[in-house]
mmCIF file of C-alpha atoms in Angstrom:
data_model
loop_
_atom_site.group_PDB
_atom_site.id
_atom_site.type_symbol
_atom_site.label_atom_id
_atom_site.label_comp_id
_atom_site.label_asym_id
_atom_site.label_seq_id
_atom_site.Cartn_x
_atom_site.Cartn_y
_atom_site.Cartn_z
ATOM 1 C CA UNK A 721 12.282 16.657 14.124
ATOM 2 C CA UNK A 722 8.913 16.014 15.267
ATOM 3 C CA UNK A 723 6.210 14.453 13.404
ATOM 4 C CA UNK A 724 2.442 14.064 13.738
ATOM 5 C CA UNK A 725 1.153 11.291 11.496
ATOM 6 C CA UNK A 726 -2.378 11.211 11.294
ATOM 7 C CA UNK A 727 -3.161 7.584 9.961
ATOM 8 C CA UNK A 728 -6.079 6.602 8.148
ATOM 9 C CA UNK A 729 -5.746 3.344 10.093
ATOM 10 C CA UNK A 730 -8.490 1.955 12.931
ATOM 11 C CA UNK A 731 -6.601 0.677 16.275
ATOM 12 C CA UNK A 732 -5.140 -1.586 16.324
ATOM 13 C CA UNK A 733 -3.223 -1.750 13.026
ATOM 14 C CA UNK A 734 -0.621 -3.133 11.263
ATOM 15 C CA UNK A 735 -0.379 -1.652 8.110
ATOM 16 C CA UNK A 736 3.154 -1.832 6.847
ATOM 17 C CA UNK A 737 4.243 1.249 5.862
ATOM 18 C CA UNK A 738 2.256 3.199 8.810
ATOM 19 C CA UNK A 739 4.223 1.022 11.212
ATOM 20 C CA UNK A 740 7.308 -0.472 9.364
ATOM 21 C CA UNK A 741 8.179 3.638 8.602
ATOM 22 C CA UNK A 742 6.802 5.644 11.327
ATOM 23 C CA UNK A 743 7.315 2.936 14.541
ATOM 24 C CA UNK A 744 10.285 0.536 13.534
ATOM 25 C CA UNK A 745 12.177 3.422 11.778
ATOM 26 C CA UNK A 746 11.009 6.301 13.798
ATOM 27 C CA UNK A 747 14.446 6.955 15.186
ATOM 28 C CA UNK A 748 15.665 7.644 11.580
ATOM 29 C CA UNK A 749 12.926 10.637 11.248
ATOM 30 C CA UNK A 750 13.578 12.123 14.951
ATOM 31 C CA UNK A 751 10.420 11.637 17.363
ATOM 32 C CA UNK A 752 6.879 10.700 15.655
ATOM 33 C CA UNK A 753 3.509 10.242 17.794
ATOM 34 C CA UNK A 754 1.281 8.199 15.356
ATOM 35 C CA UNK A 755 -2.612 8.662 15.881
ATOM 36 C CA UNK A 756 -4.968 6.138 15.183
ATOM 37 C CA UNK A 757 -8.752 5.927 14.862
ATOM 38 C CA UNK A 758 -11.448 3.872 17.107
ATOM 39 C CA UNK A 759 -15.750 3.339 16.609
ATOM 40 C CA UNK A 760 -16.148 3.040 20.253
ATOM 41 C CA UNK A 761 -13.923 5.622 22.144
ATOM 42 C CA UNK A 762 -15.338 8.744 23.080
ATOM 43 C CA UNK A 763 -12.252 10.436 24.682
ATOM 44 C CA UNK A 764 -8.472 10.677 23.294
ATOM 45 C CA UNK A 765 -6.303 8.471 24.445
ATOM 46 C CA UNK A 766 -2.574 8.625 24.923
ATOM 47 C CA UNK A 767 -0.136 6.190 25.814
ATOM 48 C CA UNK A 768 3.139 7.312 24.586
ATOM 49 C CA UNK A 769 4.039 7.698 20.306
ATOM 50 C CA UNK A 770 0.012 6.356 19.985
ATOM 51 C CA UNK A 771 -2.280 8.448 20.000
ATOM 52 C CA UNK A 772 -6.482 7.147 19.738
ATOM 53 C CA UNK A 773 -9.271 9.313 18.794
ATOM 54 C CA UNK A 774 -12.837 8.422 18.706
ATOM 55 C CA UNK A 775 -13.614 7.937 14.669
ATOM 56 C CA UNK A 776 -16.394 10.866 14.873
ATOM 57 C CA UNK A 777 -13.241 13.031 14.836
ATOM 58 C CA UNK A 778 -12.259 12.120 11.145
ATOM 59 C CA UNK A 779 -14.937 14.604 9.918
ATOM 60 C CA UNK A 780 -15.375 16.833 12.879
ATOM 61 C CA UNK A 781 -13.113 17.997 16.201
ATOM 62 C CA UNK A 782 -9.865 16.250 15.278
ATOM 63 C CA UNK A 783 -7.267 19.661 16.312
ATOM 64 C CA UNK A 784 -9.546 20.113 20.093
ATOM 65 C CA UNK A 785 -9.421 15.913 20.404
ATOM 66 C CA UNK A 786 -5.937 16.530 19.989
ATOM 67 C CA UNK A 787 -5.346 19.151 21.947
ATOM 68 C CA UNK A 788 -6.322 17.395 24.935
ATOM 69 C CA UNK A 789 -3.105 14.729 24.556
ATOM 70 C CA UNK A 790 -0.326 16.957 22.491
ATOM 71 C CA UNK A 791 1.280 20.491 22.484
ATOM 72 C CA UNK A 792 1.254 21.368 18.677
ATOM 73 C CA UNK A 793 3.917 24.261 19.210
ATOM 74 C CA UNK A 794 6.298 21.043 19.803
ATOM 75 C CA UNK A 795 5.005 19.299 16.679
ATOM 76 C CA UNK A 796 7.543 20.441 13.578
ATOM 77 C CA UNK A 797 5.758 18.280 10.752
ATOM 78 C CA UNK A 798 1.994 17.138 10.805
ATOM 79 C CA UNK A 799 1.449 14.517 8.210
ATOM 80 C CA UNK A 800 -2.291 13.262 6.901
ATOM 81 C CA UNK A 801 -2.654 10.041 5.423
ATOM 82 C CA UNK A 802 -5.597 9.816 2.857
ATOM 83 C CA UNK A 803 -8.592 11.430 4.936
ATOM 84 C CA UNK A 804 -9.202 14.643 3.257
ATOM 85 C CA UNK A 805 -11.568 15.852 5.874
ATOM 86 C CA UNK A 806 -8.617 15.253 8.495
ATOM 87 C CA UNK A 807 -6.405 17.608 6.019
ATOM 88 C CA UNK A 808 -9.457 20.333 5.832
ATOM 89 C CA UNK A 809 -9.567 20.480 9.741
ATOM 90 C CA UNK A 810 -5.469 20.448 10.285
ATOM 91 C CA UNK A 811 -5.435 23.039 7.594
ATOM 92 C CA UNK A 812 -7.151 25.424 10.260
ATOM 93 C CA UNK A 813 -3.575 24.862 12.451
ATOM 94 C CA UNK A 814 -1.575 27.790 10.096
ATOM 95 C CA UNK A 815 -3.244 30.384 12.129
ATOM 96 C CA UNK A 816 -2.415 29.279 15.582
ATOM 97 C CA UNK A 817 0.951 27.360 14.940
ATOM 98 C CA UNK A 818 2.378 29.693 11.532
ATOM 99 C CA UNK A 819 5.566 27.570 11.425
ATOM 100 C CA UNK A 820 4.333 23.980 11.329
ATOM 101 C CA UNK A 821 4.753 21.772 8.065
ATOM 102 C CA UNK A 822 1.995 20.065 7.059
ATOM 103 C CA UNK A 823 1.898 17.716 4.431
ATOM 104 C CA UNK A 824 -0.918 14.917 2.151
ATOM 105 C CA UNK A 825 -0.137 11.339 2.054
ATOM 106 C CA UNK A 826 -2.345 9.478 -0.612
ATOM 107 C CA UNK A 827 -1.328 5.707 -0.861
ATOM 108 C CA UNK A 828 -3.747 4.802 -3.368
ATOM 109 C CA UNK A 829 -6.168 7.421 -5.797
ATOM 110 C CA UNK A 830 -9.242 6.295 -3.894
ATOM 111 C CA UNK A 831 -11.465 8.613 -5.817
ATOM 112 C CA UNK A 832 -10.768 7.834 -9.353
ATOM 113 C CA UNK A 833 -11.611 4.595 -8.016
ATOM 114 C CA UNK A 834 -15.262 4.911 -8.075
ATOM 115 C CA UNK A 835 -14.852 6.039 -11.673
ATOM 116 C CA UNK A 836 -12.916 3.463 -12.786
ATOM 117 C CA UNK A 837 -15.156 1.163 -11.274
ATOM 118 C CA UNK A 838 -18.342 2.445 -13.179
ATOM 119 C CA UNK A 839 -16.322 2.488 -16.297
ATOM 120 C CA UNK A 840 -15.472 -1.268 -15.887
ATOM 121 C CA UNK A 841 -19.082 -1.642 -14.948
ATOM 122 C CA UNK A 842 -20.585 0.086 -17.494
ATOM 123 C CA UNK A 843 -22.847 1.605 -14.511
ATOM 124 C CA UNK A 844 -23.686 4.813 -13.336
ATOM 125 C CA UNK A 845 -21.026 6.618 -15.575
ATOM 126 C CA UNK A 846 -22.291 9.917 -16.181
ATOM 127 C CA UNK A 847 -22.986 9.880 -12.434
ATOM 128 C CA UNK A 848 -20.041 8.937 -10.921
ATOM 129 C CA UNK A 849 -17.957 11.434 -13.285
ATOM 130 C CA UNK A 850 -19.664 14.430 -11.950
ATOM 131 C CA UNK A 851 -19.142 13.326 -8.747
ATOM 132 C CA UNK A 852 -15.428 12.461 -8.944
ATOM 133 C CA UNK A 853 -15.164 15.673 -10.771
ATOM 134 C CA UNK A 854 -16.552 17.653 -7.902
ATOM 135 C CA UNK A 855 -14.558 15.828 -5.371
ATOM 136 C CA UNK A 856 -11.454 16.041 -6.825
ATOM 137 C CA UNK A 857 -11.779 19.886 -7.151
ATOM 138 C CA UNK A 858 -12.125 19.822 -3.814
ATOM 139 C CA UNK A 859 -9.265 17.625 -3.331
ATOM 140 C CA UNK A 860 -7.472 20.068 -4.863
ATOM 141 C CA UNK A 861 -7.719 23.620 -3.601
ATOM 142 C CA UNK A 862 -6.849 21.356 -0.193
ATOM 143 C CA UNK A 863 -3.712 20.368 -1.682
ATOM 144 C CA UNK A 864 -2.850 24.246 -2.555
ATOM 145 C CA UNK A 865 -2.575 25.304 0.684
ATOM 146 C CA UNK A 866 -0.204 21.673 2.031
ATOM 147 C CA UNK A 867 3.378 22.156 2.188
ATOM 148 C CA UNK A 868 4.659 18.826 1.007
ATOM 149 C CA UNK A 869 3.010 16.155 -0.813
ATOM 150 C CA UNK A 870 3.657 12.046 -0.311
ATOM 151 C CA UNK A 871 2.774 9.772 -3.496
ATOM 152 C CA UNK A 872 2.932 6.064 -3.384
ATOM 153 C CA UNK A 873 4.942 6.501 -6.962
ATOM 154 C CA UNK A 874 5.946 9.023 -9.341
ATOM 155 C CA UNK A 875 3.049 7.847 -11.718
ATOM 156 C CA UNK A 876 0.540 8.930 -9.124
ATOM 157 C CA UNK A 877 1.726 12.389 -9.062
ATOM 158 C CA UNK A 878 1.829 12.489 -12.887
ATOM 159 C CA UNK A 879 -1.645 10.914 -13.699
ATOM 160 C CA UNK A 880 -3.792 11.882 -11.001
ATOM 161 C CA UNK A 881 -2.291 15.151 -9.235
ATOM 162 C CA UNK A 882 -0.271 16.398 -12.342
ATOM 163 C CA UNK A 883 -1.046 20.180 -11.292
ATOM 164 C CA UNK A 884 0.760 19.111 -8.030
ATOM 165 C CA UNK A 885 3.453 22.008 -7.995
ATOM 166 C CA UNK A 886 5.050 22.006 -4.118
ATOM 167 C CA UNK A 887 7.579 19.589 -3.186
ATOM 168 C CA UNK A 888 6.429 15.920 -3.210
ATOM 169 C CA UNK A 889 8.019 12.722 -2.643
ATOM 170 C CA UNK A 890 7.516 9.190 -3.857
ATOM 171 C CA UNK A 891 6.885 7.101 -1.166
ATOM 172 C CA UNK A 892 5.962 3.463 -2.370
ATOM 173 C CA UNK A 893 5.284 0.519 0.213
ATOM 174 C CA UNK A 894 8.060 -1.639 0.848
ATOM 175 C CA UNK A 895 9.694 -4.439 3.847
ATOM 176 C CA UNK A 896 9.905 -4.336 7.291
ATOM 177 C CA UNK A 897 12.925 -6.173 8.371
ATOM 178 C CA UNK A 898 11.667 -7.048 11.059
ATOM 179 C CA UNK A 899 9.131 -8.794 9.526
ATOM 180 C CA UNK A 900 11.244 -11.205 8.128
ATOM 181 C CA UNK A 901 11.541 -15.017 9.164
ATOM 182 C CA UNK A 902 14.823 -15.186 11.313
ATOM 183 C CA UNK A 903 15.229 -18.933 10.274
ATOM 184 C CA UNK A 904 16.203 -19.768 6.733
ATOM 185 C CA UNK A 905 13.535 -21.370 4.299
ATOM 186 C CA UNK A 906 13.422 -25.562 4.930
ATOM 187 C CA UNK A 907 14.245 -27.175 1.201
ATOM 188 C CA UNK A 908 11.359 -27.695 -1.268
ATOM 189 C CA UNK A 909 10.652 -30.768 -2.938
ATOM 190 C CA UNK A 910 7.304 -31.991 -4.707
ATOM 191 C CA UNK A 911 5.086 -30.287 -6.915
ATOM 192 C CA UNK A 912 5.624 -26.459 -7.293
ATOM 193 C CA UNK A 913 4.173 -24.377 -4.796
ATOM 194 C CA UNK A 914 2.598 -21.504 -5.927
ATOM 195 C CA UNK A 915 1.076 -18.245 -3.889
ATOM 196 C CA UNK A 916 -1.337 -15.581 -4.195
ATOM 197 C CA UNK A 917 -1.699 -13.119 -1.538
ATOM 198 C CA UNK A 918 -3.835 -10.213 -1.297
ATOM 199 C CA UNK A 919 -7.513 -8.681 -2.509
ATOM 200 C CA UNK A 920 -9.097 -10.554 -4.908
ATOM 201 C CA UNK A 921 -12.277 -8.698 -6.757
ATOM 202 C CA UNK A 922 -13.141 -7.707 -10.606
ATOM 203 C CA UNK A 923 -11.089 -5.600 -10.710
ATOM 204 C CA UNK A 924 -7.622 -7.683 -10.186
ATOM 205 C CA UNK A 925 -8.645 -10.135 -12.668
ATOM 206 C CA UNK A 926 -7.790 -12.892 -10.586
ATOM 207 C CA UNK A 927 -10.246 -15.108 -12.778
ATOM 208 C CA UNK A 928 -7.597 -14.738 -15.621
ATOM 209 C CA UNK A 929 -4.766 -16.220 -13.648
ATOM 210 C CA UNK A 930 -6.787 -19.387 -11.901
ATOM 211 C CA UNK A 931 -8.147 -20.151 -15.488
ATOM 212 C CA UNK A 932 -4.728 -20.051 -17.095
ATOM 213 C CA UNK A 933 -3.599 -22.654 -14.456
ATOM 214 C CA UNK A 934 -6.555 -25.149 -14.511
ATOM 215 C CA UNK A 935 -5.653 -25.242 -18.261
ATOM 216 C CA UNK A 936 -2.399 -26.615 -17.272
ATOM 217 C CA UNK A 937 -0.990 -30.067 -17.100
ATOM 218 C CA UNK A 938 1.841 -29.712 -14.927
ATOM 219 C CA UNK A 939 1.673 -30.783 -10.900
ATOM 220 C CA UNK A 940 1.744 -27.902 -9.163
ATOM 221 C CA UNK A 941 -0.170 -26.207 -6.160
ATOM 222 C CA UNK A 942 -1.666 -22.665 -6.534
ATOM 223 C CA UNK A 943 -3.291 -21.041 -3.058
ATOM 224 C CA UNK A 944 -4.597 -18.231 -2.717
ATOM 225 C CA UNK A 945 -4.431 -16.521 0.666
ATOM 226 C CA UNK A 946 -7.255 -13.483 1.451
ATOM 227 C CA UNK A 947 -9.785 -11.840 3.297
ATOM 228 C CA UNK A 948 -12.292 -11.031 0.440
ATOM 229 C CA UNK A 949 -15.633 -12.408 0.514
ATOM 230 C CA UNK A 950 -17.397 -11.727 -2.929
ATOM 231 C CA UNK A 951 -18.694 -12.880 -6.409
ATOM 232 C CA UNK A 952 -15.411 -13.036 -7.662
ATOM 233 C CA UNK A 953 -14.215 -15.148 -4.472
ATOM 234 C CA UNK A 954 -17.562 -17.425 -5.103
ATOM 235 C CA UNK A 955 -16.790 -18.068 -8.866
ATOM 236 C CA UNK A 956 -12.828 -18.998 -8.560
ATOM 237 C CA UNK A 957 -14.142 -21.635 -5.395
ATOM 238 C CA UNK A 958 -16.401 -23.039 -7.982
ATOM 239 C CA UNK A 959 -13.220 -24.370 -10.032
ATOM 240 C CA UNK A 960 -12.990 -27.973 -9.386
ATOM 241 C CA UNK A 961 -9.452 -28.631 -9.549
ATOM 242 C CA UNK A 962 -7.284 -29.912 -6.433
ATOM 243 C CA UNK A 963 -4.579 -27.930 -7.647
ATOM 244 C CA UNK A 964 -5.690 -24.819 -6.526
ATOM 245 C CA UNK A 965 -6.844 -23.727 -3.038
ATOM 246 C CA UNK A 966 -8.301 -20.734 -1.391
ATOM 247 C CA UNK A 967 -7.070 -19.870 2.386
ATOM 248 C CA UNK A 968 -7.750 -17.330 5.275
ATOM 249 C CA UNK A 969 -5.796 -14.637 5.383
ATOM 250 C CA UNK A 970 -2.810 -14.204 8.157
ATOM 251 C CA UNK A 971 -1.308 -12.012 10.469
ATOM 252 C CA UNK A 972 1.883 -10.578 8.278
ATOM 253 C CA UNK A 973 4.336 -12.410 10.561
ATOM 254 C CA UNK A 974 2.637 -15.723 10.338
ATOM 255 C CA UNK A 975 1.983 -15.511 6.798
ATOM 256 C CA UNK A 976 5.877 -14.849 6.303
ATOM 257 C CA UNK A 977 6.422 -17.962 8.244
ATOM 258 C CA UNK A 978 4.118 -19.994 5.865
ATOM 259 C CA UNK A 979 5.637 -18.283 2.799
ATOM 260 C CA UNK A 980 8.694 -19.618 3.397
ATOM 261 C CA UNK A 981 7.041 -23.138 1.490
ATOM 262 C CA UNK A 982 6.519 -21.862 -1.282
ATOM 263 C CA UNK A 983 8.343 -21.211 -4.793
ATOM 264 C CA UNK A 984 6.628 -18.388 -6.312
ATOM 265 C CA UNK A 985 4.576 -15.739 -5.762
ATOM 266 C CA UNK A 986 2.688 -14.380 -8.032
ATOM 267 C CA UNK A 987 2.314 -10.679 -8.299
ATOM 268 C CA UNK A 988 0.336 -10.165 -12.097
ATOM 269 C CA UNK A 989 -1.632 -6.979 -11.426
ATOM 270 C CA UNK A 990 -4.237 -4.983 -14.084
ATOM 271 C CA UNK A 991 -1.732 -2.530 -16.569
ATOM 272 C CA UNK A 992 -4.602 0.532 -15.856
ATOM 273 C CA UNK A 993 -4.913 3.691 -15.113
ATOM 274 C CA UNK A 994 -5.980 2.799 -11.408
ATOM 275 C CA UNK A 995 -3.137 0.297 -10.506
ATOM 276 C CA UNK A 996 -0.452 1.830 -13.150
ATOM 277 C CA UNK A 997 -0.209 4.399 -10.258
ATOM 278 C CA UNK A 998 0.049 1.893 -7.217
ATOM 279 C CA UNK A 999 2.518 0.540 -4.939
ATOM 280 C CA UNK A 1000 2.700 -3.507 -5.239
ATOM 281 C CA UNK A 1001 3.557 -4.594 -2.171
ATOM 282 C CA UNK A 1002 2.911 -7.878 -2.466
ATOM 283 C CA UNK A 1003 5.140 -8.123 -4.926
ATOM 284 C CA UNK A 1004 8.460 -6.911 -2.886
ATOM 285 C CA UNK A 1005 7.356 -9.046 0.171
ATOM 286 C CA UNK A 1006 7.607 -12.016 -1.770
ATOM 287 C CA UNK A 1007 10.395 -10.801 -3.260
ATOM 288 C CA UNK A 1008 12.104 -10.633 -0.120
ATOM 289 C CA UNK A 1009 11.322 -13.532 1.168
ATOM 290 C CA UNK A 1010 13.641 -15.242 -1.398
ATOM 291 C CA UNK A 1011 10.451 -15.893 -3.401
ATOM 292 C CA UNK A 1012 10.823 -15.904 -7.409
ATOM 293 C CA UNK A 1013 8.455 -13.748 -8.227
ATOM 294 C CA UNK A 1014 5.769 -14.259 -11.862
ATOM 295 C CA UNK A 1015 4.586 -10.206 -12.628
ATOM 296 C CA UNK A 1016 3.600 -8.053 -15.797
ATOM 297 C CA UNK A 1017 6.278 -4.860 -16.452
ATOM 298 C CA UNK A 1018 4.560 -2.236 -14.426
ATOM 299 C CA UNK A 1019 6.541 0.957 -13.685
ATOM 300 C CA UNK A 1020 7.163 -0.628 -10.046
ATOM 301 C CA UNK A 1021 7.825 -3.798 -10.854
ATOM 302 C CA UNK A 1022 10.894 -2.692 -13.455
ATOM 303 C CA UNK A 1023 11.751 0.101 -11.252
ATOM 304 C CA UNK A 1024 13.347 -2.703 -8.797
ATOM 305 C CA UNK A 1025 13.104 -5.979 -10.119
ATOM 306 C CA UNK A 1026 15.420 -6.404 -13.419
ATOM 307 C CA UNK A 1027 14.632 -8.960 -15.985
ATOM 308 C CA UNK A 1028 16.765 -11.997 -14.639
ATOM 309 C CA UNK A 1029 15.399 -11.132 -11.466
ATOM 310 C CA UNK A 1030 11.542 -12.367 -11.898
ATOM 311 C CA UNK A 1031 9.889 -13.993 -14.344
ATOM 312 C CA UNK A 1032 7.452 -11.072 -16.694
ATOM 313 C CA UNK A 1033 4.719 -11.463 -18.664
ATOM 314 C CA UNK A 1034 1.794 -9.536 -19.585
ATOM 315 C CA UNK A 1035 -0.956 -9.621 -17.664
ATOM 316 C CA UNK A 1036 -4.011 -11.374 -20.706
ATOM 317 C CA UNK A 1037 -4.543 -15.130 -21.893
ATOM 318 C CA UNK A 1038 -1.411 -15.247 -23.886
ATOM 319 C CA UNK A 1039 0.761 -13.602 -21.875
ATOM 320 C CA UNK A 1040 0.066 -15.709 -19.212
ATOM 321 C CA UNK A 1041 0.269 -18.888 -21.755
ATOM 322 C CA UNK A 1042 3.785 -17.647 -21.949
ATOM 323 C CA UNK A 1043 4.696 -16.540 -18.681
ATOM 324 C CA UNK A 1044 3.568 -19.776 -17.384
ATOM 325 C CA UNK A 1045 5.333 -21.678 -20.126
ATOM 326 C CA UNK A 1046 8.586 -20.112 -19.038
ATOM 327 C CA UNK A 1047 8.256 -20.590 -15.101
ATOM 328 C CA UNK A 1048 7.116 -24.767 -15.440
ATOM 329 C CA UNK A 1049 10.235 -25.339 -17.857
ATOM 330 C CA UNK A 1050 12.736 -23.276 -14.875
ATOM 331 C CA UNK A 1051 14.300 -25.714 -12.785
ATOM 332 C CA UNK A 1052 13.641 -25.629 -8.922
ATOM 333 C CA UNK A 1053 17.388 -24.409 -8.612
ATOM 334 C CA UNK A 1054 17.452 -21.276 -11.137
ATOM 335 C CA UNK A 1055 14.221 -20.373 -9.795
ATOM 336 C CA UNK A 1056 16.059 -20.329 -6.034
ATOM 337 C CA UNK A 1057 18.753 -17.928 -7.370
ATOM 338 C CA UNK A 1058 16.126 -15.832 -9.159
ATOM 339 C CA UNK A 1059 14.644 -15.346 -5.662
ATOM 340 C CA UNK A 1060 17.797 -14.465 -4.603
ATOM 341 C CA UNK A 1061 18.989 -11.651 -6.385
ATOM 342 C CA UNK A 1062 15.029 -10.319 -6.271
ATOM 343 C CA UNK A 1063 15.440 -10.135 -2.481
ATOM 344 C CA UNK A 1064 18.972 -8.440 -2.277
ATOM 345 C CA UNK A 1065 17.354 -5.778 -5.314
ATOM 346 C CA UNK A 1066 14.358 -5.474 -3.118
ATOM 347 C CA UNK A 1067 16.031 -4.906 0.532
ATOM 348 C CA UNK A 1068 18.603 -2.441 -0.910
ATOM 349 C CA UNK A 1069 15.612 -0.463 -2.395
ATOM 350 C CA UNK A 1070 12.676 -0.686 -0.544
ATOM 351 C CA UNK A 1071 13.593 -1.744 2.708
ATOM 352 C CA UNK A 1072 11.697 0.797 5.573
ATOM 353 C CA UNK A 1073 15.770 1.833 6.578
ATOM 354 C CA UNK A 1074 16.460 2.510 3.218
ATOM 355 C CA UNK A 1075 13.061 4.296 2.420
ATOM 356 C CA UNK A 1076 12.959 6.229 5.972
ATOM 357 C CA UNK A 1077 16.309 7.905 5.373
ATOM 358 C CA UNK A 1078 15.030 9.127 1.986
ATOM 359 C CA UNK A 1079 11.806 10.392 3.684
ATOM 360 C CA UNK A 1080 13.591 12.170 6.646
ATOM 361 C CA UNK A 1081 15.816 13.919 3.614
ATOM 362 C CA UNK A 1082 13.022 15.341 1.900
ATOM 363 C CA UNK A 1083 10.960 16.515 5.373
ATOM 364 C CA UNK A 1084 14.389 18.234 6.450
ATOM 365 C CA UNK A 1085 14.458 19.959 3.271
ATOM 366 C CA UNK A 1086 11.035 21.537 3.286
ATOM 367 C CA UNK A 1087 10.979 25.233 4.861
ATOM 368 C CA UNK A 1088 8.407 26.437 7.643
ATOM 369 C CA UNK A 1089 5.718 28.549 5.982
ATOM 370 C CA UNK A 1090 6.862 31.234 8.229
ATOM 371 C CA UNK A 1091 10.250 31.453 6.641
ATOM 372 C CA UNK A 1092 11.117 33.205 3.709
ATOM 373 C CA UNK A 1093 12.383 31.333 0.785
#
């Protein structure tokens, strides 16, 4: 089979499931030519499976840009990643290439964002729903005429494309082996070593989590590890405790070197409607780094990681009271073995082998326009 995977992704990237999926694992889904996206380049470029097109393309000229690098009558599968003005332009391929499957990727409902934003703002509502209203109709006589449809989970296809009636797959984030540290993790001793990696804004609440901790006695470190640069970032480095400690981000490989020293990882993410439907990957990359992992019962969380596998909570002052209670009063040991069996739970299900044979499954399944059912 031969796949066309039109990222969402600038060059260079490293996103994990664009490359962990359709680079380390290609072999599993037969031959895939990935294309990627620059500001500056004004003519495609092609140097073997990567294909770069000048950024313009994204609303305009992406099939001609293409055309100038790749036959599509040897593509069997074009797949879009997020960009619905990418899918409006491949849509135009059904008249010159009849048999090709082409399918939607959305990894995260980017416009009920904006309206879950205003409604947590209390701005611009009224606004912001006729707008995601309109778009969204849009969005969706698009999606009439795909093939195949890719979720991140289940939930996204039931809250925010329930009318979705073609074939669709869940297709959450998950580990790269080859991502992982080949050298086991050194022995910890001290204080416990807490981690937070990721986004942090309004909406993730991290203000919840670093003001449970500074209420704490215990001796403990807590750092945070990200890119953001906001109000949110500016009000959790005005806590003045030495416990906690906000870092750069990494590249993924180095920052899976420097997990290694730590004991947890915490993974506590908003129980709404905008991150019900998401994939936490966070979560299973601690996870399988041996981690023990502190997390509220989302449908992905409990969908992999079983009770005696990771510490739960809910995600509010209490719950945390409690979550946090529980995790300071597990010995060092126990919390090893919970990391453990959360890392053998996580590489059997959402390793990129284990997740690319599924995927290559469900593509081989779906039928060419052109032939009858």
């Amino acid at each position: 089979m031969n796949i066309l995977l039109l990222t969402d992704q600038m060059y260079p990237s490293q996103h994990s499931s664009v490359e962990g999926l359709f680079h380390t694992e290609a072999a599993r889904l037969g031959r895939v030519w990935r294309v990627y996206f620059e500001r500056h380049l004004t003519v495609p470029q092609r140097d073997g499976e990567v294909i770069r097109l000048p950024l313009s393309c994204r609303r305009h000229g992406v099939v001609a840009a293409l055309q100038q690098v790749i036959d599509f009558h040897e593509i069997d599968v074009v797949i879009v990643r997020n960009w619905f003005s990418l899918l409006r332009q491949c849509l135009r391929l059904r008249q010159d290439v009849p048999s090709l499957r082409l399918g939607m990727w959305e990894s995260f409902p980017h416009t009920y964002r904006r309206l879950h934003e205003a409604r947590t703002e209390g701005r611009a509502l009224w606004r912001k729903a006729i707008e995601v209203k309109l778009k969204t109709l849009w969005e969706d006589r698009l999606l009439a005429q795909v093939d195949f449809h890719l979720f991140i989970s289940a939930g996204f296809q039931q809250q925010i494309r329930p009318q979705v009636q073609r074939p669709w797959l869940a297709l959450p984030m998950g580990v790269d082996l080859l991502d992982l540290p080949r050298q086991p993790a050194p022995p910890r001793n001290g204080p416990l070593r807490l981690v937070y990696i990721g986004t942090i804004d309004a909406l993730r609440r991290v203000d919840l989590l670093a003001a449970a901790l500074h209420a704490r006695k215990e001796d403990f470190q807590l750092d945070f590890y990200t890119s953001s640069d906001n109000a949110s970032l500016a009000s959790l480095r005005q806590i003045d405790d030495a416990r906690i400690r906000i870092l750069p981000a990494l590249p993924r490989r180095a920052l899976f070197e420097r997990l290694q020293d730590y004991d947890v990882g915490i993974a506590l993410i908003p129980d709404d409607a905008l991150y019900r439907v998401a994939s936490p990957t966070k979560t299973f990359e601690y996870a399988a780094l041996g981690l023990a992992v502190l997390l509220n019962p989302l449908p992905e969380h409990v969908a992999v990681l079983d009770s005696d596998d990771a510490i739960y909570c809910s995600f509010d002052s209490a719950g945390l009271a409690s979550g946090l209670d529980r995790l300071f009063a597990t010995p060092r040991p126990s919390l090893q073995a919970m990391g453990r069996r959360a890392r053998a739970a996580v590489l059997e299900k959402r390793s990129y082998p284990a997740l690319a044979t599924e995927l290559a499954a469900f593509l081989a399944s779906i039928r060419p326009p052109s032939m009858p059912a």
